[in-house]
Coordinates of C-alpha atoms in Angstrom, one line a residue:
Chain A
M1 CA 294.1 -43.0 35.6
I2 CA 293.7 -42.3 39.3
D3 CA 297.2 -41.6 39.6
F4 CA 297.2 -39.1 36.9
A5 CA 294.6 -37.4 38.5
W6 CA 296.1 -37.3 41.8
S7 CA 299.4 -35.8 40.2
V8 CA 297.7 -33.3 38.6
W9 CA 295.9 -32.5 41.7
N10 CA 299.6 -32.5 43.7
G11 CA 300.9 -30.3 40.7
I12 CA 298.4 -27.4 41.1
P13 CA 299.6 -24.7 43.7
A14 CA 298.2 -24.8 47.4
W15 CA 296.0 -22.0 47.4
S16 CA 294.1 -23.4 44.4
Q17 CA 293.7 -26.5 46.2
V18 CA 291.8 -24.8 49.2
T19 CA 290.0 -23.0 46.5
L20 CA 288.7 -26.0 44.6
V21 CA 287.7 -27.8 47.9
N22 CA 285.8 -24.7 49.1
L23 CA 284.0 -24.3 45.5
V24 CA 282.8 -27.8 46.0
L25 CA 281.7 -27.2 49.4
I26 CA 280.0 -23.8 48.6
I27 CA 278.0 -25.8 45.7
I28 CA 277.0 -28.3 48.5
I29 CA 275.5 -25.7 50.7
V30 CA 274.2 -23.3 48.3
L31 CA 272.5 -26.2 46.2
P32 CA 270.3 -27.1 49.2
V33 CA 269.3 -23.7 50.1
V34 CA 268.1 -22.8 46.8
L35 CA 266.2 -26.0 46.8
G36 CA 264.9 -25.2 50.0
V37 CA 263.8 -21.9 49.0
A38 CA 261.5 -23.4 46.0
Y39 CA 260.1 -26.0 48.3
L40 CA 259.6 -23.2 51.1
T41 CA 257.3 -21.1 48.8
F42 CA 255.3 -24.4 47.9
A43 CA 254.9 -24.9 51.8
E44 CA 253.9 -21.2 52.2
R45 CA 251.1 -21.9 49.5
K46 CA 249.8 -25.2 50.9
I47 CA 249.8 -24.1 54.6
I48 CA 248.4 -20.5 54.1
G49 CA 245.7 -22.5 51.6
Y50 CA 245.3 -25.0 54.6
M51 CA 244.6 -22.1 57.1
Q52 CA 242.1 -20.3 54.9
V53 CA 240.4 -23.3 54.0
R54 CA 241.6 -23.7 50.5
I55 CA 243.6 -26.6 48.8
G56 CA 246.5 -24.6 47.5
P57 CA 248.3 -25.5 44.4
N58 CA 247.6 -29.0 43.5
R59 CA 247.8 -29.5 39.6
V60 CA 251.5 -30.0 38.6
G61 CA 252.8 -33.5 39.9
P62 CA 251.6 -35.5 42.7
R63 CA 249.7 -33.3 45.2
G64 CA 251.2 -30.3 43.4
L65 CA 254.8 -31.1 44.5
L66 CA 256.6 -29.8 41.2
Q67 CA 254.6 -26.5 41.5
P68 CA 258.1 -24.9 42.4
I69 CA 259.8 -26.3 39.3
A70 CA 257.1 -25.2 36.9
D71 CA 257.2 -21.5 38.5
V72 CA 261.1 -21.5 38.2
V73 CA 260.6 -22.7 34.8
K74 CA 257.9 -19.8 34.1
L75 CA 260.0 -17.3 35.5
M76 CA 263.3 -18.1 33.5
L77 CA 261.2 -18.1 30.1
K78 CA 259.8 -14.6 30.7
E79 CA 261.3 -11.8 29.1
V80 CA 263.2 -9.1 31.2
I81 CA 261.9 -5.6 30.9
I82 CA 264.1 -2.6 31.7
P83 CA 261.8 0.4 32.0
T84 CA 262.5 3.5 29.6
N85 CA 265.0 6.0 31.3
A86 CA 265.9 3.4 33.9
N87 CA 269.4 2.8 35.0
K88 CA 270.2 -0.4 33.0
Y89 CA 273.5 -1.2 35.0
L90 CA 271.9 -0.5 38.3
F91 CA 268.7 -2.1 37.7
V92 CA 270.5 -5.4 36.7
T93 CA 272.9 -5.2 39.6
A94 CA 270.0 -4.5 42.3
P95 CA 268.8 -8.3 42.3
V96 CA 272.3 -9.8 42.6
L97 CA 273.2 -7.5 45.5
A98 CA 269.9 -8.5 47.4
L99 CA 270.8 -11.9 46.9
A100 CA 274.5 -12.4 47.7
P101 CA 274.6 -11.4 51.1
A102 CA 271.7 -13.8 51.8
L103 CA 274.1 -16.7 50.3
V104 CA 277.5 -15.5 51.5
A105 CA 276.1 -15.7 55.1
W106 CA 275.7 -19.4 55.1
A107 CA 279.6 -19.5 55.0
V108 CA 279.7 -19.4 58.7
I109 CA 276.8 -21.2 59.6
P110 CA 277.8 -24.0 61.9
F111 CA 275.3 -27.2 60.7
T112 CA 276.8 -29.6 63.1
D113 CA 279.8 -30.3 65.4
R114 CA 282.2 -30.4 62.5
W115 CA 280.3 -29.1 59.4
V116 CA 281.4 -25.5 59.1
L117 CA 282.7 -24.3 55.9
A118 CA 284.5 -21.2 57.7
N119 CA 284.9 -21.4 61.3
I120 CA 286.2 -17.7 61.8
D121 CA 286.4 -16.0 65.3
A122 CA 283.9 -13.3 64.6
S123 CA 281.3 -15.2 62.7
L124 CA 278.2 -13.3 64.6
L125 CA 279.7 -10.2 63.4
F126 CA 280.2 -11.2 59.9
V127 CA 276.7 -12.4 59.6
L128 CA 275.1 -9.1 60.9
A129 CA 277.5 -7.2 58.7
L130 CA 276.4 -9.1 55.6
T131 CA 272.7 -9.2 56.3
S132 CA 273.1 -5.2 56.8
L133 CA 274.3 -5.3 53.1
G134 CA 270.9 -6.7 51.8
V135 CA 269.1 -3.4 52.0
Y136 CA 271.2 -2.0 49.3
G137 CA 269.5 -4.4 46.9
V138 CA 266.2 -3.1 47.6
I139 CA 267.3 0.9 47.8
I140 CA 269.3 0.5 44.2
A141 CA 266.3 -1.6 42.6
G142 CA 263.9 1.3 43.8
W143 CA 266.2 4.3 42.7
A144 CA 267.4 2.7 39.3
S145 CA 263.5 1.5 38.3
N146 CA 262.7 5.2 37.4
S147 CA 259.1 4.6 38.8
K148 CA 257.4 6.4 42.1
Y149 CA 256.1 3.2 43.6
A150 CA 259.3 1.4 43.5
F151 CA 261.1 4.4 44.8
L152 CA 258.6 4.9 47.8
G153 CA 259.0 1.1 48.5
S154 CA 262.8 1.3 48.5
L155 CA 262.4 4.5 51.0
R156 CA 260.1 2.6 53.3
S157 CA 262.3 -0.6 53.5
A158 CA 265.5 1.5 53.7
A159 CA 264.3 3.3 56.8
Q160 CA 262.5 0.0 58.5
I161 CA 265.9 -2.0 57.8
V162 CA 267.8 0.4 59.6
A163 CA 265.6 0.9 62.5
Y164 CA 265.2 -3.1 63.0
E165 CA 269.0 -3.8 62.4
I166 CA 269.8 -2.0 66.0
A167 CA 267.6 -4.0 68.0
M168 CA 268.6 -7.0 66.1
G169 CA 272.2 -6.3 67.1
F170 CA 271.2 -5.6 70.7
A171 CA 269.8 -9.0 71.0
L172 CA 273.1 -10.5 69.5
V173 CA 275.0 -8.6 72.1
G174 CA 273.2 -10.6 75.0
V175 CA 274.1 -13.8 73.2
L176 CA 277.5 -13.1 72.9
M177 CA 277.6 -11.8 76.8
S178 CA 276.2 -15.3 77.4
A179 CA 278.4 -17.2 75.3
Q180 CA 281.7 -15.1 75.7
S181 CA 282.1 -15.4 72.0
L182 CA 281.4 -14.3 69.0
N183 CA 282.0 -17.4 67.1
L184 CA 278.6 -18.9 66.2
H185 CA 280.3 -22.7 66.7
E186 CA 281.2 -21.7 69.9
I187 CA 277.9 -20.3 71.0
A188 CA 276.3 -23.5 69.7
L189 CA 278.7 -25.5 72.0
Q190 CA 278.0 -23.7 75.1
Q191 CA 274.4 -24.8 74.7
A192 CA 275.3 -28.7 74.8
G193 CA 273.5 -30.7 77.4
G194 CA 269.8 -30.3 76.5
L195 CA 266.9 -28.2 76.7
H196 CA 267.3 -26.3 79.8
Q197 CA 270.6 -24.8 78.6
W198 CA 269.3 -23.3 75.6
Y199 CA 269.5 -19.6 75.7
L200 CA 266.0 -19.5 74.9
W201 CA 265.5 -19.6 78.7
P202 CA 268.1 -16.8 80.3
L203 CA 267.5 -14.7 77.1
F204 CA 263.6 -15.1 76.3
P205 CA 263.0 -11.6 75.6
L206 CA 266.1 -11.2 73.3
F207 CA 264.9 -14.1 71.6
V208 CA 261.5 -12.7 70.8
V209 CA 263.4 -9.5 70.0
Y210 CA 265.7 -10.9 67.4
F211 CA 263.0 -13.1 65.7
I212 CA 260.4 -10.3 65.1
A213 CA 263.3 -8.0 64.2
G214 CA 264.2 -10.8 61.6
V215 CA 260.7 -10.9 60.2
A216 CA 260.9 -7.2 59.9
E217 CA 264.6 -7.3 58.2
T218 CA 263.1 -9.9 55.7
N219 CA 260.5 -7.7 54.8
R220 CA 257.8 -10.3 55.5
A221 CA 254.4 -10.0 56.6
P222 CA 253.1 -8.3 58.7
F223 CA 256.0 -6.0 58.1
D224 CA 256.1 -6.1 54.3
V225 CA 255.4 -2.4 53.8
A226 CA 258.1 -2.3 51.1
E227 CA 256.1 -4.6 49.3
G228 CA 252.7 -3.2 50.3
E229 CA 250.6 -4.8 47.6
T230 CA 247.6 -2.7 48.5
E231 CA 249.2 0.7 48.8
I232 CA 252.4 0.6 46.3
V233 CA 251.4 -2.2 44.0
A234 CA 254.5 -4.4 44.7
G235 CA 256.9 -1.7 46.2
F236 CA 260.6 -2.2 45.1
H237 CA 260.2 -4.8 42.6
V238 CA 257.1 -3.5 41.0
E239 CA 259.1 -3.1 37.4
Y240 CA 260.9 -6.5 37.5
S241 CA 260.0 -9.2 35.5
G242 CA 261.2 -12.7 34.9
I243 CA 264.7 -13.6 36.2
T244 CA 265.4 -10.6 37.9
F245 CA 262.4 -10.7 39.8
A246 CA 262.9 -14.4 40.7
L247 CA 266.4 -13.1 42.1
F248 CA 264.5 -11.0 44.7
F249 CA 262.0 -13.6 45.3
L250 CA 265.2 -16.0 46.3
A251 CA 267.0 -13.5 48.1
E252 CA 263.9 -12.9 50.3
Y253 CA 263.2 -16.7 51.2
A254 CA 267.0 -17.4 51.6
N255 CA 266.9 -14.8 54.1
M256 CA 263.8 -16.3 55.8
I257 CA 266.1 -19.5 56.0
L258 CA 268.9 -17.6 57.1
I259 CA 267.3 -16.0 60.4
S260 CA 265.6 -19.4 61.1
A261 CA 268.9 -21.0 61.3
L262 CA 270.9 -18.2 62.9
A263 CA 268.1 -18.2 65.6
S264 CA 268.1 -22.0 66.0
V265 CA 271.8 -21.6 66.4
M266 CA 272.2 -18.9 69.0
F267 CA 269.0 -19.3 70.7
L268 CA 267.7 -23.1 70.3
G269 CA 270.9 -25.0 70.8
G270 CA 271.9 -25.6 67.1
W271 CA 272.2 -29.0 66.3
W272 CA 272.0 -30.6 69.9
A273 CA 269.1 -32.9 70.7
P274 CA 266.7 -31.2 73.1
L275 CA 267.2 -34.5 75.8
N276 CA 270.3 -36.8 75.6
V277 CA 268.1 -39.6 76.0
V278 CA 267.5 -42.7 73.8
P279 CA 264.6 -41.5 71.3
F280 CA 266.2 -38.1 70.8
T281 CA 269.8 -39.2 70.3
W282 CA 268.8 -41.5 67.3
V283 CA 267.9 -38.1 65.0
P284 CA 271.4 -36.9 63.6
P285 CA 272.4 -33.5 64.5
L286 CA 272.0 -32.1 61.2
G287 CA 268.4 -33.4 61.4
W288 CA 267.6 -31.2 64.7
L289 CA 269.0 -28.2 63.2
L290 CA 266.8 -28.6 60.6
F291 CA 263.9 -29.6 62.6
K292 CA 264.0 -26.5 64.6
M293 CA 264.6 -24.4 61.2
C294 CA 261.3 -25.6 60.0
G295 CA 259.7 -25.0 63.2
L296 CA 260.7 -21.3 63.0
L297 CA 260.1 -21.0 59.0
F298 CA 256.6 -22.1 60.1
L299 CA 256.2 -19.1 62.3
F300 CA 256.9 -17.0 59.5
L301 CA 254.5 -18.3 57.2
W302 CA 251.9 -18.7 60.4
F303 CA 252.3 -14.7 60.8
R304 CA 251.8 -14.2 57.1
A305 CA 248.5 -16.0 57.4
T306 CA 247.4 -14.4 60.8
F307 CA 248.3 -10.9 61.0
P308 CA 247.0 -7.8 58.9
R309 CA 249.7 -5.2 57.8
Y310 CA 251.1 -2.9 60.2
R311 CA 250.7 0.9 59.8
Y312 CA 254.0 2.6 58.8
D313 CA 254.1 4.8 62.0
Q314 CA 253.3 1.7 64.1
I315 CA 256.4 -0.3 62.4
M316 CA 258.9 2.3 63.5
R317 CA 257.3 3.2 67.0
L318 CA 257.6 -0.6 67.7
G319 CA 261.2 -0.8 66.4
W320 CA 262.4 2.4 68.2
K321 CA 260.1 2.6 71.5
V322 CA 259.6 -0.9 72.3
F323 CA 262.4 -3.2 70.7
I324 CA 265.2 -1.2 71.7
P325 CA 264.8 -0.5 75.1
V326 CA 263.5 -4.1 76.1
T327 CA 266.7 -5.1 74.6
L328 CA 268.9 -2.6 76.5
V329 CA 267.2 -3.4 79.7
W330 CA 267.7 -7.2 79.4
I331 CA 271.1 -6.6 78.3
A332 CA 271.6 -4.5 81.4
V333 CA 269.9 -7.4 83.6
V334 CA 272.6 -10.1 82.0
G335 CA 275.2 -7.9 82.7
A336 CA 274.4 -7.3 86.2
A337 CA 273.2 -10.8 87.1
M338 CA 276.7 -12.3 85.9
Q339 CA 278.4 -10.0 88.8
T340 CA 276.2 -11.9 91.3
P341 CA 275.9 -15.5 92.4
L342 CA 273.1 -15.8 89.9
G343 CA 275.6 -15.6 87.1
F344 CA 275.4 -19.3 86.5
L345 CA 272.0 -18.8 84.9
F346 CA 273.2 -16.9 81.9
H347 CA 276.2 -18.8 80.9
Chain B
M1 CA 304.2 -12.9 43.8
N2 CA 302.2 -14.8 46.3
F3 CA 298.4 -15.0 46.5
E4 CA 298.1 -12.8 49.1
Q5 CA 300.2 -10.0 47.3
L6 CA 297.7 -10.8 44.4
L7 CA 294.7 -10.1 46.3
F8 CA 296.4 -6.9 47.9
Y9 CA 297.1 -5.5 44.6
F10 CA 293.6 -6.6 43.4
F11 CA 291.7 -4.7 46.5
S12 CA 294.0 -1.7 46.2
T13 CA 293.5 -1.2 42.4
V14 CA 289.4 -1.6 42.9
L15 CA 290.1 0.9 46.0
V16 CA 291.8 3.5 44.1
A17 CA 289.6 3.3 41.1
A18 CA 286.5 3.5 43.0
A19 CA 287.8 6.6 45.2
V20 CA 288.7 8.3 42.0
M21 CA 285.0 7.7 40.5
V22 CA 283.5 9.1 43.7
I23 CA 284.9 12.5 42.7
T24 CA 284.6 12.2 39.0
I25 CA 281.1 10.7 38.1
R26 CA 278.2 13.3 37.8
N27 CA 275.3 11.4 39.1
P28 CA 275.2 12.3 43.1
V29 CA 273.7 8.5 43.8
K30 CA 276.4 6.8 41.8
A31 CA 278.9 8.7 43.6
A32 CA 277.4 7.5 46.8
L33 CA 277.7 3.6 45.5
F34 CA 281.0 4.1 44.6
L35 CA 282.0 5.4 48.0
V36 CA 280.0 2.0 49.3
L37 CA 282.1 -0.2 47.1
T38 CA 285.4 2.0 48.3
F39 CA 284.5 1.4 51.9
F40 CA 283.8 -2.4 51.4
T41 CA 287.5 -2.9 49.6
A42 CA 288.8 -0.9 52.5
A43 CA 287.4 -3.7 54.6
C44 CA 289.0 -6.4 52.4
L45 CA 292.4 -4.7 52.6
W46 CA 291.9 -4.6 56.5
I47 CA 290.9 -8.3 56.6
L48 CA 294.4 -8.9 54.9
L49 CA 295.8 -7.0 57.8
E50 CA 294.3 -9.6 60.3
A51 CA 292.1 -6.9 61.8
E52 CA 289.1 -8.8 61.2
F53 CA 287.0 -6.9 63.9
L54 CA 287.5 -3.5 62.4
A55 CA 287.1 -4.5 59.0
I56 CA 283.6 -5.9 59.9
A57 CA 282.7 -3.1 61.7
L58 CA 283.5 -0.8 59.1
V59 CA 281.2 -2.8 56.9
L60 CA 278.6 -2.9 59.4
V61 CA 278.4 0.7 60.4
Y62 CA 279.6 2.6 57.6
V63 CA 278.3 0.5 54.6
G64 CA 275.1 -1.2 56.5
A65 CA 274.0 2.1 58.3
V66 CA 275.9 5.4 57.4
M67 CA 275.8 5.2 53.7
V68 CA 272.2 3.9 53.5
L69 CA 270.9 6.7 55.4
F70 CA 273.3 9.0 53.0
L71 CA 272.0 7.4 50.0
F72 CA 268.3 8.1 51.4
V73 CA 269.4 11.7 51.5
V74 CA 270.9 11.8 47.9
M75 CA 268.3 10.4 46.4
M76 CA 265.6 12.6 47.7
L77 CA 267.8 15.6 46.5
D78 CA 267.1 17.4 43.4
V79 CA 270.5 18.3 42.3
N80 CA 271.0 20.8 39.6
L81 CA 274.4 20.0 38.1
V82 CA 274.3 23.7 36.1
R83 CA 274.1 25.6 39.2
L84 CA 276.3 23.7 41.0
R85 CA 278.9 24.4 38.4
E86 CA 278.1 28.0 38.3
G87 CA 280.8 29.7 40.3
F88 CA 283.7 27.2 39.0
A89 CA 286.1 29.7 37.7
E90 CA 285.2 32.0 40.9
Y91 CA 286.7 29.3 43.4
L92 CA 289.3 27.6 41.7
P93 CA 292.1 29.9 42.7
I94 CA 291.4 29.3 46.3
G95 CA 290.1 25.7 46.1
G96 CA 293.3 25.0 44.1
I97 CA 295.4 26.6 46.9
V98 CA 293.8 24.5 49.8
A99 CA 294.2 21.2 47.4
V100 CA 297.7 21.8 46.8
L101 CA 298.2 22.7 50.6
L102 CA 296.3 19.6 51.8
V103 CA 298.8 17.4 49.3
L104 CA 302.0 19.1 50.6
E105 CA 301.0 18.4 54.0
M106 CA 300.0 14.9 53.7
A107 CA 303.0 14.2 51.9
I108 CA 305.3 15.7 54.6
I109 CA 303.6 13.6 57.2
L110 CA 302.9 10.4 55.3
G111 CA 306.2 10.3 53.5
P112 CA 308.6 7.3 53.6
Q113 CA 310.9 9.1 56.6
R114 CA 307.9 8.7 59.2
F115 CA 305.9 6.1 58.1
G116 CA 308.5 4.2 55.7
L117 CA 308.6 0.3 56.3
G118 CA 311.9 0.7 57.8
N119 CA 310.3 2.7 60.9
F120 CA 308.1 0.0 61.7
P121 CA 308.8 -3.5 63.3
E122 CA 307.2 -6.6 61.3
P123 CA 304.3 -7.1 63.3
A124 CA 304.3 -10.6 65.0
G125 CA 301.9 -13.2 63.5
H126 CA 299.4 -14.9 65.4
A127 CA 297.8 -18.3 65.6
A128 CA 294.6 -19.3 63.9
D129 CA 292.6 -18.9 66.8
Y130 CA 293.9 -15.8 68.1
S131 CA 290.8 -13.2 68.7
N132 CA 291.5 -9.8 67.5
T133 CA 287.9 -9.0 69.2
R134 CA 288.7 -10.2 72.6
E135 CA 291.9 -8.5 72.6
L136 CA 290.8 -5.1 71.5
G137 CA 287.9 -5.3 74.0
R138 CA 290.2 -6.0 76.8
V139 CA 292.6 -3.1 75.7
L140 CA 289.5 -0.7 75.2
Y141 CA 288.1 -1.3 78.6
T142 CA 291.4 -1.4 80.6
A143 CA 294.4 0.9 79.3
Y144 CA 292.0 3.2 77.1
V145 CA 288.9 3.2 79.3
Y146 CA 288.8 6.7 79.9
P147 CA 289.4 8.1 76.5
F148 CA 286.5 5.4 75.2
E149 CA 284.1 6.5 77.6
I150 CA 284.7 10.1 76.9
A151 CA 284.2 9.6 73.2
A152 CA 280.9 7.9 73.9
V153 CA 279.8 10.4 76.0
I154 CA 280.7 13.3 73.1
L155 CA 278.8 10.9 70.5
L156 CA 275.6 11.0 73.2
V157 CA 275.9 14.8 73.5
A158 CA 276.0 14.9 69.7
I159 CA 273.1 12.8 69.1
I160 CA 270.7 14.6 71.9
A161 CA 271.8 17.9 70.1
A162 CA 271.1 16.7 66.5
I163 CA 267.6 15.4 67.8
A164 CA 267.3 18.7 69.9
L165 CA 268.1 20.9 66.7
A166 CA 265.8 18.8 64.2
L167 CA 262.6 18.6 66.8
R168 CA 260.1 21.0 66.0
R169 CA 256.7 20.6 67.6
R170 CA 254.0 21.9 65.6
K171 CA 250.8 22.5 67.6
D172 CA 248.4 21.9 64.8
S173 CA 250.1 18.5 64.1
K174 CA 247.5 15.5 64.2
Y175 CA 249.8 13.3 66.3
Q176 CA 248.5 9.7 66.9
D177 CA 248.7 8.4 70.3
P178 CA 248.4 4.7 70.0
R179 CA 247.7 3.9 73.6
K180 CA 244.6 6.3 73.1
Q181 CA 243.7 4.2 70.0
I182 CA 244.0 0.9 71.5
R183 CA 241.7 1.9 74.3
V184 CA 238.9 3.2 72.3
E185 CA 235.3 1.9 73.1
P186 CA 232.8 1.5 70.8
A187 CA 230.4 3.9 72.7
E188 CA 233.0 6.7 72.1
R189 CA 232.9 6.4 68.5
L190 CA 229.2 5.3 67.7
R191 CA 226.0 6.7 69.3
I192 CA 222.8 4.9 68.5
V193 CA 219.9 7.5 68.7
K194 CA 216.5 5.7 69.2
M195 CA 213.3 7.6 67.9
P196 CA 210.0 7.0 67.2
T197 CA 208.9 6.6 63.4
E198 CA 206.9 9.7 62.3
K199 CA 204.3 10.1 59.9
R200 CA 205.1 11.7 56.4
G201 CA 203.9 15.5 56.4

């Protein structure tokens, strides 16, 4: 039986062998991401609940642990309503366009020293290009819904995402200058050796800009003007129901996890332990990456529980007049320092 | 036919079909979306050519930024198709001549005697760890540094000119200065007046 399976495997062409192996690897990566999204929503409701002196969901399963499953079932069973005069094809395509880039970008994330699906040379650029595609889901959703609220939300979001993408890109320029590489795996390798080698310290302003721009890119509070419940009901996804709404939800949370993973890899040393001494080296490398990601995800939730929503003009001011100058100055500082004996600080 | 050729023909078909849709579809928003698809498939073709930096830059710049703003504008426009078609017959002769000339010129320049496969040596294959981006950066900042810098200056001038053209200061616009807003003191906004109670008259 095993011999037969082996002969079938050897019989198929080489390219389809590669495709099959990659398909299995993709499932191994995407399934935990989707599960992570489900339990991130649960964590969000619990954490914000405790911050506001409430209990949060506690009815489904022990301590409410099965709540996300119940939510998924509920969303799947609801009817998908397509508004009158909406553009049917685009209306259905939009959630897919929002979700796909958020999942595809995981292909180049290095999980440990050896675990990376596609170790391509320009992976940093690849991630940047893909995250810039996510905005199409929002724009098309807003336009195809044939609703004023949705349209307003999509216009706000388009302007905001384009503005913050520039600051984000410049923050990454600093990282690639320090690492001398566009490869995420290489960037993480450069930070080996412990806490003091992380790019968090020499590139601290860029880290702050990157993370806040990441919060803005994912349309999370306090930058959630695209949804703005109090102003435009729910913004671009006001007309979506059931599984189509669930896809937008999934995309937003998958993007949050992605931003956290990228920030961990680029600024917090990826899978490397903070100190190379005994109690820290017991934890497996993947454990360290997940730990750092969880810390950053907690920040996302903490922001939402703490800050009121930004006014729209202030969002634009922060993006264009504060973040972009800060990143430009710090890139100049890094570039100049590299020409002096102090350059070792930035490597 | 190997797998790479299969991919090439697939992307080329999608590219040509999307490009045709850009100019034939009636709805301007859909036309812009088909243009996005065209750019994206062109980037896929460039990846097949092992030009990954250019391909990703195409997606990042054109798809991720330029077309988003373009869509932004097209969605806001109220395009009246009847009015757009009004002078069609009137402009047809001159437009037709221009189109025919363009096709002829392209046929002359891009024909097989200049751009045929025989005129170019087969590019040397590179190892998997060859960095296209590093090589491009090195060439741009050494051999082509002057053209590169001049292009950058021209773009900068264009940006400043565009902003200067679009910037109109209205004297009566209620511009908010966040710095002043943050520094506001309660005393500036609220005046507590103390007065003795008075008898009803």
